[in-house]
C-alpha cells in the first residue's frame, strides 16, 4: 500500500474531527442500503458533527460522499452483481477513544483508494459502508443500523429503548415509516452482498499479551441486556429510622455487587466465560437529604456460549427478585436485547488466515468479547473480521490506542482479503 502508513497515521491520529468529537456520539449510515436510511441518518444522528467528519474524511480520502454518507465504490458498478462490503462505524461511546470503529473505516477508505490508484480491476464492486448507531450511546440499543439491515430489530426489544430525554426509539422509527409490522422489510436482500469484512481494534488484552499483530475472529459474544427498575419509598434522610427504609439505591447497589459475583464465578477464560456489567444508574429524587425512592440500572451480560450466558442471566434475575422481596421494594425487569453468540463464516476465517500466511504475519485465532456490526451482517451474508492489538487492552476510554504499524498491517490485510473476496468464489 505504498505510503499507506503515513496516510493512515495522518488521517487517524491527526484528524481534528475525530479528536474534537470524541466526547460525543456521532453516527451516520450508508445511503446505498435504502433511502430510508438517509432519513434514519438524519434523525438518529447528530448532524453537525457527522457532516463535519464526513467532509473531513471525504477531503482526505478523496472519495465520493453522497447525501452526507460515506459510500465508496471501487471496481465498477454492475447491475445485479453483489457487492463485497467493508464496513465499520464512526459513532463512539461517550468519553470513548478514536480507534473503535473509526480505524476500520479509515483503513477501508485507504484500501479503496489504493485499489483505485493502482487501477486494480475486481470481479465485483466493493463498497465501504458506515453504519448508524453501532454503539448503544443514545438508546441503549447497539448495532442499530446493521440490525435494521439484517432484519434483526424485533418489536419486543423496542419498547424499552428510550434516550436520556425520554424519546422512544420506537417513535423515532415510526416517524420514518418503520413500524413493528414492517421492520423486517428493511432487511437488505442477501443476494446484493457477496461478503462482509470488518477490521477493528481488539479492545482487549490478548493480542498484546501474545505479541501477535493480527487476530482472526471466529465468533462474537452477544449480549443479554435489560433494565431493572427498583421502586421503594422516597423519604426524609434525617427522620426515617434505618429499619423502616425502602431504599431503592441500596437495592441497586446489592444487585450491582451480585452481577459481579455471579459473573466472576463464570469468568474463566475458556469456553463458558461470562462477563457482566451494570453500566448505568439513575436515582430519584437524587438529593442528599432524601432516601432514593427509585433506582433504574442497566445490566449487560455477554458470553461466547449461549448456555453459560443464560445460566448467569437466570441467576442474576433470581438475585433481583430476592433483593426486592427482602427489601419490600417493587421491581420491574425490562428487556432491551437478547442475542445469541454469532459464529463467523468458516470460509472467510480460512481466507483471512491464508492472507496472513501469505505475508508471513503471525495471527491469533480468537473470539470477540465486544459486539460488532459483523454480528448482524453475518445473518445476511458471509462475514469475517480482523483485529489489531489495543494497547493495554483498553477501549471505550480516551486511553484507547493502537500502534500505526499495526493499523497499517490490518489495512494491508483488509485490502488483500477484499481483493480475494471480490475475485474468488465464496
Ligand atoms: C460495542 O462496542 C460493544 O461491544 O458494546
Ligand atoms: Mn465500541
Ligand atoms: Mn466498535
PDB file of N, CA, C and O in Angstrom, residues 73-134:
ATOM      1  N   UNK A  73     -17.349   3.267  -3.834  1.00  0.00           N
ATOM      2  CA  UNK A  73     -17.400   2.053  -4.647  1.00  0.00           C
ATOM      3  C   UNK A  73     -16.168   2.011  -5.536  1.00  0.00           C
ATOM      4  O   UNK A  73     -15.793   2.998  -6.140  1.00  0.00           O
ATOM      5  N   UNK A  74     -15.538   0.862  -5.585  1.00  0.00           N
ATOM      6  CA  UNK A  74     -14.394   0.686  -6.476  1.00  0.00           C
ATOM      7  C   UNK A  74     -14.607  -0.587  -7.274  1.00  0.00           C
ATOM      8  O   UNK A  74     -15.302  -1.489  -6.827  1.00  0.00           O
ATOM      9  N   UNK A  75     -14.005  -0.661  -8.410  1.00  0.00           N
ATOM     10  CA  UNK A  75     -14.072  -1.902  -9.178  1.00  0.00           C
ATOM     11  C   UNK A  75     -15.269  -1.957 -10.104  1.00  0.00           C
ATOM     12  O   UNK A  75     -15.548  -2.980 -10.702  1.00  0.00           O
ATOM     13  N   UNK A  76     -15.980  -0.851 -10.228  1.00  0.00           N
ATOM     14  CA  UNK A  76     -17.094  -0.797 -11.179  1.00  0.00           C
ATOM     15  C   UNK A  76     -18.399  -1.258 -10.593  1.00  0.00           C
ATOM     16  O   UNK A  76     -18.425  -2.173  -9.780  1.00  0.00           O
ATOM     17  N   UNK A  77     -19.467  -0.604 -10.980  1.00  0.00           N
ATOM     18  CA  UNK A  77     -20.801  -0.996 -10.508  1.00  0.00           C
ATOM     19  C   UNK A  77     -21.490  -1.716 -11.664  1.00  0.00           C
ATOM     20  O   UNK A  77     -21.591  -1.186 -12.749  1.00  0.00           O
ATOM     21  N   UNK A  78     -21.985  -2.890 -11.406  1.00  0.00           N
ATOM     22  CA  UNK A  78     -22.670  -3.638 -12.448  1.00  0.00           C
ATOM     23  C   UNK A  78     -23.982  -4.143 -11.882  1.00  0.00           C
ATOM     24  O   UNK A  78     -23.986  -4.811 -10.857  1.00  0.00           O
ATOM     25  N   UNK A  79     -25.062  -3.807 -12.565  1.00  0.00           N
ATOM     26  CA  UNK A  79     -26.381  -4.184 -12.044  1.00  0.00           C
ATOM     27  C   UNK A  79     -26.444  -5.688 -11.808  1.00  0.00           C
ATOM     28  O   UNK A  79     -25.973  -6.481 -12.626  1.00  0.00           O
ATOM     29  N   UNK A  80     -27.011  -6.047 -10.683  1.00  0.00           N
ATOM     30  CA  UNK A  80     -27.249  -7.468 -10.419  1.00  0.00           C
ATOM     31  C   UNK A  80     -26.080  -8.190  -9.794  1.00  0.00           C
ATOM     32  O   UNK A  80     -26.215  -9.304  -9.321  1.00  0.00           O
ATOM     33  N   UNK A  81     -24.898  -7.567  -9.794  1.00  0.00           N
ATOM     34  CA  UNK A  81     -23.738  -8.249  -9.194  1.00  0.00           C
ATOM     35  C   UNK A  81     -23.628  -7.815  -7.736  1.00  0.00           C
ATOM     36  O   UNK A  81     -23.704  -6.629  -7.427  1.00  0.00           O
ATOM     37  N   UNK A  82     -23.469  -8.775  -6.825  1.00  0.00           N
ATOM     38  CA  UNK A  82     -23.414  -8.385  -5.414  1.00  0.00           C
ATOM     39  C   UNK A  82     -22.142  -7.617  -5.068  1.00  0.00           C
ATOM     40  O   UNK A  82     -21.129  -7.730  -5.758  1.00  0.00           O
ATOM     41  N   UNK A  83     -22.233  -6.878  -4.013  1.00  0.00           N
ATOM     42  CA  UNK A  83     -21.105  -6.078  -3.549  1.00  0.00           C
ATOM     43  C   UNK A  83     -20.320  -6.831  -2.483  1.00  0.00           C
ATOM     44  O   UNK A  83     -20.899  -7.522  -1.653  1.00  0.00           O
ATOM     45  N   UNK A  84     -19.023  -6.629  -2.494  1.00  0.00           N
ATOM     46  CA  UNK A  84     -18.222  -7.040  -1.342  1.00  0.00           C
ATOM     47  C   UNK A  84     -18.139  -5.801  -0.448  1.00  0.00           C
ATOM     48  O   UNK A  84     -17.802  -4.725  -0.928  1.00  0.00           O
ATOM     49  N   UNK A  85     -18.475  -5.936   0.812  1.00  0.00           N
ATOM     50  CA  UNK A  85     -18.561  -4.756   1.686  1.00  0.00           C
ATOM     51  C   UNK A  85     -17.466  -4.753   2.739  1.00  0.00           C
ATOM     52  O   UNK A  85     -17.214  -5.770   3.373  1.00  0.00           O
ATOM     53  N   UNK A  86     -16.818  -3.613   2.907  1.00  0.00           N
ATOM     54  CA  UNK A  86     -16.004  -3.412   4.105  1.00  0.00           C
ATOM     55  C   UNK A  86     -16.798  -2.426   4.945  1.00  0.00           C
ATOM     56  O   UNK A  86     -17.216  -1.400   4.420  1.00  0.00           O
ATOM     57  N   UNK A  87     -16.892  -2.671   6.166  1.00  0.00           N
ATOM     58  CA  UNK A  87     -17.779  -1.827   6.949  1.00  0.00           C
ATOM     59  C   UNK A  87     -17.220  -1.605   8.347  1.00  0.00           C
ATOM     60  O   UNK A  87     -16.537  -2.451   8.889  1.00  0.00           O
ATOM     61  N   UNK A  88     -17.526  -0.463   8.888  1.00  0.00           N
ATOM     62  CA  UNK A  88     -17.386  -0.271  10.332  1.00  0.00           C
ATOM     63  C   UNK A  88     -18.239   0.926  10.715  1.00  0.00           C
ATOM     64  O   UNK A  88     -19.158   1.282   9.984  1.00  0.00           O
ATOM     65  N   UNK A  89     -17.926   1.538  11.821  1.00  0.00           N
ATOM     66  CA  UNK A  89     -18.788   2.624  12.313  1.00  0.00           C
ATOM     67  C   UNK A  89     -17.931   3.782  12.781  1.00  0.00           C
ATOM     68  O   UNK A  89     -16.766   3.603  13.143  1.00  0.00           O
ATOM     69  N   UNK A  90     -18.536   4.967  12.793  1.00  0.00           N
ATOM     70  CA  UNK A  90     -17.810   6.147  13.262  1.00  0.00           C
ATOM     71  C   UNK A  90     -18.378   6.687  14.565  1.00  0.00           C
ATOM     72  O   UNK A  90     -17.834   7.630  15.125  1.00  0.00           O
ATOM     73  N   UNK A  91     -19.483   6.156  15.011  1.00  0.00           N
ATOM     74  CA  UNK A  91     -20.013   6.669  16.280  1.00  0.00           C
ATOM     75  C   UNK A  91     -19.166   6.123  17.427  1.00  0.00           C
ATOM     76  O   UNK A  91     -18.497   5.092  17.300  1.00  0.00           O
ATOM     77  N   UNK A  92     -19.184   6.844  18.526  1.00  0.00           N
ATOM     78  CA  UNK A  92     -18.369   6.431  19.667  1.00  0.00           C
ATOM     79  C   UNK A  92     -19.236   6.358  20.915  1.00  0.00           C
ATOM     80  O   UNK A  92     -20.322   6.929  20.957  1.00  0.00           O
ATOM     81  N   UNK A  93     -18.734   5.674  21.921  1.00  0.00           N
ATOM     82  CA  UNK A  93     -19.375   5.787  23.228  1.00  0.00           C
ATOM     83  C   UNK A  93     -19.000   7.158  23.792  1.00  0.00           C
ATOM     84  O   UNK A  93     -18.008   7.755  23.381  1.00  0.00           O
ATOM     85  N   UNK A  94     -19.789   7.636  24.724  1.00  0.00           N
ATOM     86  CA  UNK A  94     -19.437   8.889  25.381  1.00  0.00           C
ATOM     87  C   UNK A  94     -18.087   8.713  26.062  1.00  0.00           C
ATOM     88  O   UNK A  94     -17.836   7.676  26.680  1.00  0.00           O
ATOM     89  N   UNK A  95     -17.244   9.717  25.929  1.00  0.00           N
ATOM     90  CA  UNK A  95     -15.912   9.680  26.535  1.00  0.00           C
ATOM     91  C   UNK A  95     -15.104   8.471  26.067  1.00  0.00           C
ATOM     92  O   UNK A  95     -14.305   7.931  26.823  1.00  0.00           O
ATOM     93  N   UNK A  96     -15.345   8.048  24.845  1.00  0.00           N
ATOM     94  CA  UNK A  96     -14.600   6.908  24.303  1.00  0.00           C
ATOM     95  C   UNK A  96     -13.332   7.366  23.614  1.00  0.00           C
ATOM     96  O   UNK A  96     -12.908   8.523  23.734  1.00  0.00           O
ATOM     97  N   UNK A  97     -12.703   6.432  22.884  1.00  0.00           N
ATOM     98  CA  UNK A  97     -11.477   6.748  22.165  1.00  0.00           C
ATOM     99  C   UNK A  97     -11.768   6.975  20.698  1.00  0.00           C
ATOM    100  O   UNK A  97     -12.915   6.983  20.276  1.00  0.00           O
ATOM    101  N   UNK A  98     -10.698   7.130  19.901  1.00  0.00           N
ATOM    102  CA  UNK A  98     -10.918   7.438  18.486  1.00  0.00           C
ATOM    103  C   UNK A  98     -10.561   6.284  17.568  1.00  0.00           C
ATOM    104  O   UNK A  98     -10.514   6.449  16.360  1.00  0.00           O
ATOM    105  N   UNK A  99     -10.324   5.115  18.115  1.00  0.00           N
ATOM    106  CA  UNK A  99      -9.928   3.980  17.285  1.00  0.00           C
ATOM    107  C   UNK A  99     -11.068   2.986  17.064  1.00  0.00           C
ATOM    108  O   UNK A  99     -11.096   2.290  16.065  1.00  0.00           O
ATOM    109  N   UNK A 100     -11.982   2.901  18.030  1.00  0.00           N
ATOM    110  CA  UNK A 100     -13.086   1.939  17.979  1.00  0.00           C
ATOM    111  C   UNK A 100     -13.988   2.293  16.801  1.00  0.00           C
ATOM    112  O   UNK A 100     -14.669   3.317  16.819  1.00  0.00           O
ATOM    113  N   UNK A 101     -13.999   1.461  15.776  1.00  0.00           N
ATOM    114  CA  UNK A 101     -14.820   1.711  14.585  1.00  0.00           C
ATOM    115  C   UNK A 101     -14.102   2.565  13.572  1.00  0.00           C
ATOM    116  O   UNK A 101     -13.869   2.152  12.433  1.00  0.00           O
ATOM    117  N   UNK A 102     -13.695   3.761  13.994  1.00  0.00           N
ATOM    118  CA  UNK A 102     -13.106   4.737  13.075  1.00  0.00           C
ATOM    119  C   UNK A 102     -11.880   4.174  12.356  1.00  0.00           C
ATOM    120  O   UNK A 102     -11.698   4.405  11.157  1.00  0.00           O
ATOM    121  N   UNK A 103     -11.066   3.431  13.092  1.00  0.00           N
ATOM    122  CA  UNK A 103      -9.863   2.875  12.475  1.00  0.00           C
ATOM    123  C   UNK A 103     -10.241   1.988  11.283  1.00  0.00           C
ATOM    124  O   UNK A 103      -9.621   2.053  10.210  1.00  0.00           O
ATOM    125  N   UNK A 104     -11.278   1.187  11.442  1.00  0.00           N
ATOM    126  CA  UNK A 104     -11.693   0.281  10.361  1.00  0.00           C
ATOM    127  C   UNK A 104     -12.227   1.044   9.158  1.00  0.00           C
ATOM    128  O   UNK A 104     -11.985   0.665   8.011  1.00  0.00           O
ATOM    129  N   UNK A 105     -12.940   2.139   9.433  1.00  0.00           N
ATOM    130  CA  UNK A 105     -13.495   2.944   8.340  1.00  0.00           C
ATOM    131  C   UNK A 105     -12.355   3.577   7.542  1.00  0.00           C
ATOM    132  O   UNK A 105     -12.316   3.526   6.310  1.00  0.00           O
ATOM    133  N   UNK A 106     -11.412   4.168   8.263  1.00  0.00           N
ATOM    134  CA  UNK A 106     -10.321   4.859   7.577  1.00  0.00           C
ATOM    135  C   UNK A 106      -9.453   3.853   6.811  1.00  0.00           C
ATOM    136  O   UNK A 106      -9.062   4.097   5.669  1.00  0.00           O
ATOM    137  N   UNK A 107      -9.212   2.717   7.412  1.00  0.00           N
ATOM    138  CA  UNK A 107      -8.418   1.697   6.716  1.00  0.00           C
ATOM    139  C   UNK A 107      -9.164   1.223   5.463  1.00  0.00           C
ATOM    140  O   UNK A 107      -8.549   0.993   4.415  1.00  0.00           O
ATOM    141  N   UNK A 108     -10.489   1.093   5.554  1.00  0.00           N
ATOM    142  CA  UNK A 108     -11.264   0.650   4.391  1.00  0.00           C
ATOM    143  C   UNK A 108     -11.217   1.697   3.285  1.00  0.00           C
ATOM    144  O   UNK A 108     -11.047   1.378   2.107  1.00  0.00           O
ATOM    145  N   UNK A 109     -11.332   2.977   3.674  1.00  0.00           N
ATOM    146  CA  UNK A 109     -11.244   4.044   2.667  1.00  0.00           C
ATOM    147  C   UNK A 109      -9.869   4.035   2.003  1.00  0.00           C
ATOM    148  O   UNK A 109      -9.727   4.218   0.800  1.00  0.00           O
ATOM    149  N   UNK A 110      -8.871   3.800   2.830  1.00  0.00           N
ATOM    150  CA  UNK A 110      -7.495   3.765   2.327  1.00  0.00           C
ATOM    151  C   UNK A 110      -7.319   2.592   1.357  1.00  0.00           C
ATOM    152  O   UNK A 110      -6.673   2.713   0.314  1.00  0.00           O
ATOM    153  N   UNK A 111      -7.915   1.465   1.713  1.00  0.00           N
ATOM    154  CA  UNK A 111      -7.814   0.287   0.839  1.00  0.00           C
ATOM    155  C   UNK A 111      -8.488   0.579  -0.503  1.00  0.00           C
ATOM    156  O   UNK A 111      -7.955   0.247  -1.569  1.00  0.00           O
ATOM    157  N   UNK A 112      -9.651   1.235  -0.447  1.00  0.00           N
ATOM    158  CA  UNK A 112     -10.358   1.539  -1.691  1.00  0.00           C
ATOM    159  C   UNK A 112      -9.564   2.539  -2.524  1.00  0.00           C
ATOM    160  O   UNK A 112      -9.442   2.422  -3.742  1.00  0.00           O
ATOM    161  N   UNK A 113      -8.979   3.508  -1.835  1.00  0.00           N
ATOM    162  CA  UNK A 113      -8.174   4.478  -2.582  1.00  0.00           C
ATOM    163  C   UNK A 113      -6.996   3.765  -3.265  1.00  0.00           C
ATOM    164  O   UNK A 113      -6.652   4.051  -4.404  1.00  0.00           O
ATOM    165  N   UNK A 114      -6.419   2.832  -2.544  1.00  0.00           N
ATOM    166  CA  UNK A 114      -5.293   2.084  -3.121  1.00  0.00           C
ATOM    167  C   UNK A 114      -5.744   1.282  -4.349  1.00  0.00           C
ATOM    168  O   UNK A 114      -5.051   1.240  -5.361  1.00  0.00           O
ATOM    169  N   UNK A 115      -6.925   0.668  -4.234  1.00  0.00           N
ATOM    170  CA  UNK A 115      -7.456  -0.072  -5.389  1.00  0.00           C
ATOM    171  C   UNK A 115      -7.597   0.852  -6.593  1.00  0.00           C
ATOM    172  O   UNK A 115      -7.234   0.500  -7.714  1.00  0.00           O
ATOM    173  N   UNK A 116      -8.129   2.053  -6.307  1.00  0.00           N
ATOM    174  CA  UNK A 116      -8.347   2.993  -7.404  1.00  0.00           C
ATOM    175  C   UNK A 116      -7.012   3.454  -7.988  1.00  0.00           C
ATOM    176  O   UNK A 116      -6.828   3.473  -9.195  1.00  0.00           O
ATOM    177  N   UNK A 117      -6.086   3.799  -7.086  1.00  0.00           N
ATOM    178  CA  UNK A 117      -4.790   4.313  -7.557  1.00  0.00           C
ATOM    179  C   UNK A 117      -4.049   3.299  -8.422  1.00  0.00           C
ATOM    180  O   UNK A 117      -3.397   3.651  -9.376  1.00  0.00           O
ATOM    181  N   UNK A 118      -4.178   2.042  -8.010  1.00  0.00           N
ATOM    182  CA  UNK A 118      -3.457   1.004  -8.753  1.00  0.00           C
ATOM    183  C   UNK A 118      -4.296   0.411  -9.874  1.00  0.00           C
ATOM    184  O   UNK A 118      -3.917  -0.582 -10.476  1.00  0.00           O
ATOM    185  N   UNK A 119      -5.452   1.024 -10.084  1.00  0.00           N
ATOM    186  CA  UNK A 119      -6.358   0.586 -11.162  1.00  0.00           C
ATOM    187  C   UNK A 119      -6.574  -0.930 -11.130  1.00  0.00           C
ATOM    188  O   UNK A 119      -6.508  -1.624 -12.151  1.00  0.00           O
ATOM    189  N   UNK A 120      -6.773  -1.430  -9.925  1.00  0.00           N
ATOM    190  CA  UNK A 120      -6.985  -2.875  -9.783  1.00  0.00           C
ATOM    191  C   UNK A 120      -8.423  -3.210 -10.188  1.00  0.00           C
ATOM    192  O   UNK A 120      -9.372  -2.616  -9.675  1.00  0.00           O
ATOM    193  N   UNK A 121      -8.559  -4.115 -11.126  1.00  0.00           N
ATOM    194  CA  UNK A 121      -9.896  -4.478 -11.611  1.00  0.00           C
ATOM    195  C   UNK A 121     -10.387  -5.678 -10.814  1.00  0.00           C
ATOM    196  O   UNK A 121      -9.695  -6.680 -10.672  1.00  0.00           O
ATOM    197  N   UNK A 122     -11.573  -5.544 -10.263  1.00  0.00           N
ATOM    198  CA  UNK A 122     -12.142  -6.624  -9.447  1.00  0.00           C
ATOM    199  C   UNK A 122     -13.328  -7.248 -10.165  1.00  0.00           C
ATOM    200  O   UNK A 122     -13.936  -6.630 -11.042  1.00  0.00           O
ATOM    201  N   UNK A 123     -13.649  -8.457  -9.739  1.00  0.00           N
ATOM    202  CA  UNK A 123     -14.770  -9.164 -10.376  1.00  0.00           C
ATOM    203  C   UNK A 123     -16.124  -8.697  -9.859  1.00  0.00           C
ATOM    204  O   UNK A 123     -17.150  -9.026 -10.411  1.00  0.00           O
ATOM    205  N   UNK A 124     -16.124  -7.994  -8.749  1.00  0.00           N
ATOM    206  CA  UNK A 124     -17.396  -7.445  -8.271  1.00  0.00           C
ATOM    207  C   UNK A 124     -17.122  -6.106  -7.580  1.00  0.00           C
ATOM    208  O   UNK A 124     -15.998  -5.847  -7.156  1.00  0.00           O
ATOM    209  N   UNK A 125     -18.121  -5.248  -7.527  1.00  0.00           N
ATOM    210  CA  UNK A 125     -17.895  -3.950  -6.885  1.00  0.00           C
ATOM    211  C   UNK A 125     -17.631  -4.104  -5.393  1.00  0.00           C
ATOM    212  O   UNK A 125     -18.044  -5.081  -4.770  1.00  0.00           O
ATOM    213  N   UNK A 126     -16.942  -3.108  -4.867  1.00  0.00           N
ATOM    214  CA  UNK A 126     -16.602  -3.095  -3.452  1.00  0.00           C
ATOM    215  C   UNK A 126     -17.236  -1.849  -2.848  1.00  0.00           C
ATOM    216  O   UNK A 126     -17.198  -0.785  -3.460  1.00  0.00           O
ATOM    217  N   UNK A 127     -17.825  -1.977  -1.680  1.00  0.00           N
ATOM    218  CA  UNK A 127     -18.422  -0.788  -1.057  1.00  0.00           C
ATOM    219  C   UNK A 127     -17.903  -0.620   0.368  1.00  0.00           C
ATOM    220  O   UNK A 127     -17.603  -1.604   1.042  1.00  0.00           O
ATOM    221  N   UNK A 128     -17.806   0.631   0.780  1.00  0.00           N
ATOM    222  CA  UNK A 128     -17.493   0.931   2.180  1.00  0.00           C
ATOM    223  C   UNK A 128     -18.746   1.557   2.784  1.00  0.00           C
ATOM    224  O   UNK A 128     -19.269   2.520   2.249  1.00  0.00           O
ATOM    225  N   UNK A 129     -19.209   0.995   3.863  1.00  0.00           N
ATOM    226  CA  UNK A 129     -20.442   1.490   4.477  1.00  0.00           C
ATOM    227  C   UNK A 129     -20.160   1.833   5.932  1.00  0.00           C
ATOM    228  O   UNK A 129     -19.458   1.095   6.613  1.00  0.00           O
ATOM    229  N   UNK A 130     -20.694   2.952   6.402  1.00  0.00           N
ATOM    230  CA  UNK A 130     -20.608   3.259   7.830  1.00  0.00           C
ATOM    231  C   UNK A 130     -21.995   3.129   8.428  1.00  0.00           C
ATOM    232  O   UNK A 130     -22.913   3.818   7.999  1.00  0.00           O
ATOM    233  N   UNK A 131     -22.123   2.289   9.388  1.00  0.00           N
ATOM    234  CA  UNK A 131     -23.442   2.074   9.977  1.00  0.00           C
ATOM    235  C   UNK A 131     -23.782   3.107  11.040  1.00  0.00           C
ATOM    236  O   UNK A 131     -22.910   3.604  11.750  1.00  0.00           O
ATOM    237  N   UNK A 132     -25.053   3.354  11.160  1.00  0.00           N
ATOM    238  CA  UNK A 132     -25.559   4.249  12.196  1.00  0.00           C
ATOM    239  C   UNK A 132     -25.585   3.493  13.540  1.00  0.00           C
ATOM    240  O   UNK A 132     -25.819   2.287  13.582  1.00  0.00           O
ATOM    241  N   UNK A 133     -25.272   4.212  14.591  1.00  0.00           N
ATOM    242  CA  UNK A 133     -25.537   3.733  15.951  1.00  0.00           C
ATOM    243  C   UNK A 133     -25.010   2.344  16.297  1.00  0.00           C
ATOM    244  O   UNK A 133     -25.738   1.537  16.847  1.00  0.00           O
ATOM    245  N   UNK A 134     -23.750   2.066  16.000  1.00  0.00           N
ATOM    246  CA  UNK A 134     -23.208   0.763  16.414  1.00  0.00           C
ATOM    247  C   UNK A 134     -23.136   0.696  17.938  1.00  0.00           C
ATOM    248  O   UNK A 134     -23.399  -0.322  18.545  1.00  0.00           O
TER     249      UNK A 134
END
